[in-house]
Amino acid sequence: MFLYLKKLNHDVSIIIPTNYPHFLKWLPNNEDFIIFSEKNQGVIKEKIIYSDIIIFIDVHNLYRIKPIDIFLEESKAIKMLIDHHDHLKNDDFFDLKFYDPTASSTSIIIFRIINSIGDFNMIDLRIATCLYVSLITDTGSFRFSITPETHYIAAKLLETGIDISYINNRIYSIYTKYRMSLLGKTLQNVKIISMYRTAYTIINAYDLKDHNYGDTEGFVNYGLDIKNIVFSLIFIEDPIQKLIKISFRSKGNFDVNTFAKKHFSGGGHKNAAGGISNKSLNETIKYFNSILPIYKKIIQKINL
Ligand code: 5GP
């Protein structure tokens, strides 16, 4: 969206509240990101206050853009939303909404916007690369939430000449030894609760630190690759934010978005969500084990 608006000669900045994973640092506009830090909070505040339009991409829950959400209070900008996360929050906050929770990624909605304006030809290699990355990372490389439109848009992006093997290598084959060894440890820690077709694993603060605070993106997906498992979780003890970050993945009709919202102040999508706990790691898992039986019927009914 940033690259497209730039092409239309708008004065655009791209602001992100927290740092993002290493495997995305090669993206064509990587150098344009202004990531929140003590040092640049003044610049961010000024940009937010003096903007005419603020576009919220891939996020509607203002809690998720902390700590820069407070700067919005002083902003008179038009607020525009482009997002696909379930259960729209802060509905009245946005003046313009391009919102579709059935879209497999937010890039689908961005593609629709650009295409419907008649600007498909403006989608150059750089823009197409970004859109394609969003498509593959949000669908687990075309495994989840796929519709005919997903493949249609993928095909249109391929027509621009993007280099698929380059993209795949940058996303999937750049893991550090820290990530690989943390993954090994995390998989060894998997606990299976057969009765509830559930697999969960943990990463404690010590292991996280010992592995250079390595990237843990996608670890939670492995649980669903175990035969008959329909609910997978990872509990990560975050020593910096001093909380437990939890990721949820499910198959079929088990709605982890509602589960995350109800029990762990979180949200996301029906089959992929996240949340937090302010209890200790042990207490969090104890609590999780105590609520799991509530979902026995729905979990057992899922046909794979
Ligand atoms: P992940 O488990 O990969 O961090 O996130 C899965 C999905 O859930 C993503 O779409 C992400 O935006 C959403 N999500 C993750 N953590 C949270 C959270 O704490 N609150 C909410 N509302 N959504 C979350």
Short mmCIF file of C-alpha atoms and ligand atoms in Angstrom, two decimals:
data_model
loop_
_atom_site.label_atom_id
_atom_site.label_comp_id
_atom_site.label_asym_id
_atom_site.label_seq_id
_atom_site.Cartn_x
_atom_site.Cartn_y
_atom_site.Cartn_z
CA MET A 1 0.00 0.00 0.00
CA PHE A 2 2.90 2.31 0.87
CA LEU A 3 4.63 1.64 -2.45
CA TYR A 4 1.39 2.11 -4.38
CA LEU A 5 0.56 5.42 -2.67
CA LYS A 6 4.13 6.60 -3.28
CA LYS A 7 3.65 5.87 -6.98
CA LEU A 8 0.61 8.14 -6.86
CA ASN A 9 2.94 10.82 -5.47
CA HIS A 10 1.49 10.93 -1.98
CA ASP A 11 3.67 11.81 0.97
CA VAL A 12 3.51 8.52 2.87
CA SER A 13 5.16 7.13 5.97
CA ILE A 14 4.93 3.60 7.25
CA ILE A 15 4.90 3.18 11.01
CA ILE A 16 4.99 -0.09 12.91
CA PRO A 17 4.53 -0.32 16.70
CA THR A 18 6.81 -3.31 17.31
CA ASN A 19 9.68 -4.88 15.49
CA TYR A 20 8.90 -7.64 13.01
CA PRO A 21 10.56 -10.98 12.29
CA HIS A 22 13.94 -11.22 10.71
CA PHE A 23 12.61 -13.25 7.77
CA LEU A 24 10.74 -10.17 6.52
CA LYS A 25 13.66 -7.76 6.71
CA TRP A 26 14.50 -8.14 3.02
CA LEU A 27 11.14 -6.84 1.77
CA PRO A 28 11.48 -4.23 -0.98
CA ASN A 29 10.41 -1.38 1.30
CA ASN A 30 12.10 -2.62 4.46
CA GLU A 31 14.17 0.53 4.82
CA ASP A 32 11.02 2.67 4.89
CA PHE A 33 9.59 1.19 8.08
CA ILE A 34 9.70 3.45 11.11
CA ILE A 35 9.64 1.08 14.06
CA PHE A 36 8.60 2.49 17.41
CA SER A 37 11.47 3.13 19.83
CA GLU A 38 12.18 5.68 22.55
CA LYS A 39 14.43 7.45 20.07
CA ASN A 40 11.92 8.01 17.29
CA GLN A 41 8.68 8.36 19.24
CA GLY A 42 8.78 12.14 18.64
CA VAL A 43 8.92 11.65 14.88
CA ILE A 44 6.11 9.08 15.02
CA LYS A 45 3.92 11.32 17.17
CA GLU A 46 4.39 14.23 14.78
CA LYS A 47 3.60 12.11 11.74
CA ILE A 48 0.43 10.75 13.36
CA ILE A 49 -0.78 14.16 14.51
CA TYR A 50 -0.16 15.94 11.20
CA SER A 51 -1.36 13.25 8.80
CA ASP A 52 -4.49 13.80 6.71
CA ILE A 53 -5.23 10.09 6.45
CA ILE A 54 -4.10 7.21 8.63
CA ILE A 55 -4.53 3.74 7.16
CA PHE A 56 -4.60 0.85 9.61
CA ILE A 57 -3.38 -2.20 7.78
CA ASP A 58 -3.97 -5.73 9.07
CA VAL A 59 -5.09 -4.50 12.49
CA HIS A 60 -8.30 -3.10 13.88
CA ASN A 61 -7.79 -3.72 17.58
CA LEU A 62 -6.11 -0.58 18.89
CA TYR A 63 -4.70 -2.55 21.80
CA ARG A 64 -2.49 -4.27 19.23
CA ILE A 65 -0.78 -1.04 18.18
CA LYS A 66 0.37 -0.08 21.63
CA PRO A 67 2.33 2.04 22.51
CA ILE A 68 1.61 4.38 19.60
CA ASP A 69 -2.19 4.26 20.08
CA ILE A 70 -2.05 7.21 22.51
CA PHE A 71 -0.81 9.56 19.77
CA LEU A 72 -4.08 8.96 17.90
CA GLU A 73 -6.00 10.94 20.51
CA GLU A 74 -4.57 14.16 19.10
CA SER A 75 -5.08 13.20 15.47
CA LYS A 76 -7.84 14.70 13.32
CA ALA A 77 -6.94 12.48 10.36
CA ILE A 78 -9.43 10.37 8.43
CA LYS A 79 -9.02 6.86 9.78
CA MET A 80 -9.18 4.13 7.18
CA LEU A 81 -9.15 0.41 7.90
CA ILE A 82 -7.89 -2.38 5.65
CA ASP A 83 -8.13 -5.65 7.55
CA HIS A 84 -9.33 -9.23 7.58
CA HIS A 85 -9.19 -10.15 11.29
CA ASP A 86 -12.40 -11.54 12.77
CA HIS A 87 -14.78 -9.74 15.14
CA LEU A 88 -14.33 -6.11 14.20
CA LYS A 89 -13.54 -3.95 17.22
CA ASN A 90 -13.55 -0.14 17.43
CA ASP A 91 -16.05 -0.06 14.58
CA ASP A 92 -16.97 3.60 15.14
CA PHE A 93 -13.36 4.68 15.28
CA PHE A 94 -12.84 4.14 11.55
CA ASP A 95 -14.26 6.59 9.00
CA LEU A 96 -13.68 4.25 6.05
CA LYS A 97 -13.59 0.48 6.17
CA PHE A 98 -12.25 -2.06 3.73
CA TYR A 99 -12.93 -4.99 5.99
CA ASP A 100 -13.44 -8.62 5.01
CA PRO A 101 -12.83 -11.39 7.53
CA THR A 102 -13.30 -13.99 4.77
CA ALA A 103 -10.24 -12.73 2.88
CA SER A 104 -7.30 -15.08 3.47
CA SER A 105 -4.89 -12.17 3.86
CA THR A 106 -5.05 -8.40 4.03
CA SER A 107 -3.10 -8.24 0.77
CA ILE A 108 -6.18 -9.68 -0.97
CA ILE A 109 -8.11 -6.58 0.09
CA ILE A 110 -5.27 -4.29 -0.98
CA PHE A 111 -5.19 -6.05 -4.35
CA ARG A 112 -8.96 -5.55 -4.69
CA ILE A 113 -8.63 -1.83 -3.92
CA ILE A 114 -5.84 -1.25 -6.45
CA ASN A 115 -7.49 -3.44 -9.08
CA SER A 116 -10.95 -1.90 -8.71
CA ILE A 117 -9.50 1.57 -9.25
CA GLY A 118 -8.21 0.20 -12.57
CA ASP A 119 -4.60 0.37 -11.43
CA PHE A 120 -3.57 -3.27 -11.88
CA ASN A 121 -0.75 -2.03 -14.11
CA MET A 122 0.63 -0.06 -11.17
CA ILE A 123 1.41 -3.37 -9.43
CA ASP A 124 5.09 -3.59 -10.22
CA LEU A 125 7.57 -6.24 -9.07
CA ARG A 126 8.10 -4.60 -5.69
CA ILE A 127 4.41 -4.24 -4.89
CA ALA A 128 3.60 -7.73 -6.21
CA THR A 129 6.39 -9.22 -4.10
CA CYS A 130 4.97 -7.65 -0.92
CA LEU A 131 1.42 -8.76 -1.73
CA TYR A 132 2.58 -12.29 -2.53
CA VAL A 133 4.56 -12.53 0.72
CA SER A 134 1.46 -11.57 2.68
CA LEU A 135 -0.53 -14.18 0.75
CA ILE A 136 1.85 -17.08 1.43
CA THR A 137 2.60 -16.22 5.05
CA ASP A 138 -1.06 -15.85 6.01
CA THR A 139 -2.19 -19.01 4.25
CA GLY A 140 0.71 -21.24 5.34
CA SER A 141 1.76 -21.43 1.69
CA PHE A 142 -1.73 -22.02 0.34
CA ARG A 143 -2.84 -24.52 2.97
CA PHE A 144 -5.36 -22.49 5.02
CA SER A 145 -8.33 -20.17 4.29
CA ILE A 146 -8.03 -20.68 0.57
CA THR A 147 -10.70 -19.47 -1.84
CA PRO A 148 -10.71 -19.36 -5.65
CA GLU A 149 -9.88 -15.65 -5.30
CA THR A 150 -6.68 -16.48 -3.39
CA HIS A 151 -5.36 -18.47 -6.32
CA TYR A 152 -6.69 -15.96 -8.84
CA ILE A 153 -4.77 -13.15 -7.15
CA ALA A 154 -1.67 -15.33 -6.78
CA ALA A 155 -1.85 -15.97 -10.53
CA LYS A 156 -2.23 -12.26 -11.31
CA LEU A 157 0.78 -11.50 -9.10
CA LEU A 158 2.82 -14.20 -10.87
CA GLU A 159 1.99 -12.54 -14.18
CA THR A 160 3.96 -9.50 -13.05
CA GLY A 161 7.10 -11.66 -13.14
CA ILE A 162 7.87 -11.96 -9.42
CA ASP A 163 10.58 -14.43 -8.52
CA ILE A 164 8.86 -17.17 -6.52
CA SER A 165 12.00 -19.13 -5.62
CA TYR A 166 13.72 -15.96 -4.45
CA ILE A 167 10.71 -15.15 -2.25
CA ASN A 168 10.40 -18.69 -0.87
CA ASN A 169 14.11 -18.81 -0.10
CA ARG A 170 13.96 -15.50 1.73
CA ILE A 171 10.92 -16.54 3.77
CA TYR A 172 11.48 -20.23 4.44
CA SER A 173 15.20 -20.94 4.08
CA ILE A 174 16.96 -18.29 6.14
CA TYR A 175 16.61 -19.75 9.61
CA THR A 176 19.38 -19.20 12.11
CA LYS A 177 20.92 -22.02 14.12
CA TYR A 178 19.21 -20.47 17.16
CA ARG A 179 15.80 -20.87 15.60
CA MET A 180 16.49 -24.44 14.53
CA SER A 181 17.74 -25.50 17.93
CA LEU A 182 14.89 -23.72 19.73
CA LEU A 183 12.46 -25.43 17.38
CA GLY A 184 14.02 -28.81 18.23
CA LYS A 185 13.64 -28.12 21.93
CA THR A 186 10.08 -26.85 21.51
CA LEU A 187 9.05 -29.95 19.57
CA GLN A 188 10.58 -32.18 22.24
CA ASN A 189 8.41 -30.39 24.80
CA VAL A 190 5.15 -31.12 22.97
CA LYS A 191 2.47 -32.59 25.21
CA ILE A 192 -0.44 -34.40 23.63
CA ILE A 193 -3.81 -34.60 25.35
CA SER A 194 -5.43 -37.30 23.21
CA MET A 195 -8.86 -37.05 24.80
CA TYR A 196 -9.12 -33.43 23.64
CA ARG A 197 -7.14 -33.91 20.40
CA THR A 198 -4.88 -31.14 21.65
CA ALA A 199 -1.12 -30.60 21.46
CA TYR A 200 0.66 -27.86 23.32
CA THR A 201 4.22 -26.83 23.95
CA ILE A 202 6.08 -24.19 25.92
CA ILE A 203 9.11 -21.96 25.62
CA ASN A 204 10.29 -20.57 28.92
CA ALA A 205 12.20 -17.32 29.38
CA TYR A 206 15.46 -19.15 29.98
CA ASP A 207 15.28 -21.09 26.70
CA LEU A 208 14.23 -18.00 24.81
CA LYS A 209 17.20 -16.08 26.16
CA ASP A 210 19.53 -19.02 25.64
CA HIS A 211 18.56 -19.01 21.97
CA ASN A 212 19.22 -15.34 21.45
CA TYR A 213 15.50 -14.44 21.70
CA GLY A 214 15.16 -16.32 18.41
CA ASP A 215 12.27 -16.12 16.07
CA THR A 216 9.45 -18.52 17.04
CA GLU A 217 7.02 -17.67 14.25
CA GLY A 218 5.18 -20.74 12.98
CA PHE A 219 6.27 -23.12 15.78
CA VAL A 220 2.65 -23.52 16.84
CA ASN A 221 1.67 -24.94 13.44
CA TYR A 222 3.63 -28.17 13.95
CA GLY A 223 1.15 -29.43 16.55
CA LEU A 224 -1.55 -29.62 13.90
CA ASP A 225 0.63 -31.92 11.80
CA ILE A 226 0.27 -34.63 14.43
CA LYS A 227 -2.31 -37.20 13.39
CA ASN A 228 -5.79 -36.54 14.79
CA ILE A 229 -4.81 -33.27 16.53
CA VAL A 230 -7.22 -30.38 15.93
CA PHE A 231 -6.06 -27.86 18.54
CA SER A 232 -2.46 -26.70 18.91
CA LEU A 233 -0.99 -24.12 21.28
CA ILE A 234 2.32 -22.62 22.21
CA PHE A 235 2.94 -20.75 25.47
CA ILE A 236 5.90 -18.40 25.35
CA GLU A 237 7.22 -16.74 28.48
CA ASP A 238 8.17 -13.24 27.38
CA PRO A 239 10.69 -11.79 29.85
CA ILE A 240 10.62 -8.37 28.23
CA GLN A 241 6.87 -7.75 28.29
CA LYS A 242 6.62 -9.89 31.44
CA LEU A 243 3.68 -11.96 30.27
CA ILE A 244 2.88 -15.24 28.59
CA LYS A 245 2.19 -14.91 24.88
CA ILE A 246 0.01 -17.69 23.52
CA SER A 247 -0.66 -18.76 19.95
CA PHE A 248 -3.61 -20.93 19.02
CA ARG A 249 -4.22 -22.96 15.89
CA SER A 250 -7.14 -25.23 15.11
CA LYS A 251 -8.77 -27.28 12.42
CA GLY A 252 -12.41 -27.36 11.34
CA ASN A 253 -15.10 -25.77 13.43
CA PHE A 254 -13.18 -25.16 16.59
CA ASP A 255 -13.07 -21.36 16.78
CA VAL A 256 -9.84 -20.31 18.48
CA ASN A 257 -10.62 -16.65 17.89
CA THR A 258 -13.54 -16.90 20.33
CA PHE A 259 -11.48 -19.12 22.63
CA ALA A 260 -8.60 -16.61 22.71
CA LYS A 261 -10.96 -13.71 23.26
CA LYS A 262 -12.87 -15.41 26.05
CA HIS A 263 -9.98 -16.82 28.04
CA PHE A 264 -6.80 -14.99 27.06
CA SER A 265 -7.69 -11.38 26.12
CA GLY A 266 -6.81 -12.16 22.52
CA GLY A 267 -8.27 -12.61 19.08
CA GLY A 268 -7.38 -13.27 15.46
CA HIS A 269 -9.18 -15.71 13.20
CA LYS A 270 -11.30 -18.83 13.51
CA ASN A 271 -8.33 -21.18 12.99
CA ALA A 272 -5.38 -18.96 14.00
CA ALA A 273 -5.39 -16.62 16.96
CA GLY A 274 -3.24 -15.28 19.73
CA GLY A 275 -3.61 -14.02 23.26
CA ILE A 276 -1.84 -13.26 26.52
CA SER A 277 -1.80 -14.29 30.15
CA ASN A 278 -0.49 -12.33 33.10
CA LYS A 279 -0.21 -15.46 35.25
CA SER A 280 3.01 -17.47 35.52
CA LEU A 281 3.74 -20.10 32.88
CA ASN A 282 2.70 -22.94 35.20
CA GLU A 283 -0.45 -21.17 36.35
CA THR A 284 -1.38 -20.38 32.76
CA ILE A 285 -1.08 -24.02 31.73
CA LYS A 286 -3.04 -25.09 34.80
CA TYR A 287 -5.78 -22.65 33.88
CA PHE A 288 -5.72 -23.89 30.28
CA ASN A 289 -6.09 -27.49 31.43
CA SER A 290 -9.04 -26.49 33.60
CA ILE A 291 -11.01 -24.90 30.73
CA LEU A 292 -10.21 -27.46 28.03
CA PRO A 293 -12.96 -29.93 29.12
CA ILE A 294 -15.59 -27.27 28.27
CA TYR A 295 -14.67 -27.79 24.60
CA LYS A 296 -14.61 -31.59 24.64
CA LYS A 297 -17.79 -32.08 22.59
CA ILE A 298 -16.96 -29.63 19.82
CA ILE A 299 -13.36 -30.87 19.57
CA GLN A 300 -14.36 -34.53 19.43
CA LYS A 301 -16.94 -33.87 16.70
CA ILE A 302 -14.46 -32.41 14.19
CA ASN A 303 -14.15 -34.54 11.08
CA LEU A 304 -10.79 -34.41 9.34
P1 5GP B 1 0.16 -15.54 15.99
O1 5GP B 1 -0.30 -16.69 16.79
O2 5GP B 1 0.82 -15.98 14.72
O3 5GP B 1 0.91 -14.52 16.77
O4 5GP B 1 -1.16 -14.79 15.53
C1 5GP B 1 -2.23 -15.46 14.88
C2 5GP B 1 -3.31 -14.45 14.57
O5 5GP B 1 -3.87 -13.97 15.78
C3 5GP B 1 -2.80 -13.23 13.81
O6 5GP B 1 -3.76 -12.90 12.87
C4 5GP B 1 -2.66 -12.16 14.87
O7 5GP B 1 -2.93 -10.91 14.34
C5 5GP B 1 -3.71 -12.56 15.91
N1 5GP B 1 -3.23 -12.30 17.28
C6 5GP B 1 -2.09 -12.74 17.84
N2 5GP B 1 -1.96 -12.33 19.12
C7 5GP B 1 -3.07 -11.59 19.38
C8 5GP B 1 -3.53 -10.89 20.55
O8 5GP B 1 -2.89 -10.85 21.62
N3 5GP B 1 -4.71 -10.23 20.42
C9 5GP B 1 -5.44 -10.26 19.26
N4 5GP B 1 -6.60 -9.58 19.22
N5 5GP B 1 -5.04 -10.91 18.16
C10 5GP B 1 -3.88 -11.58 18.20
#
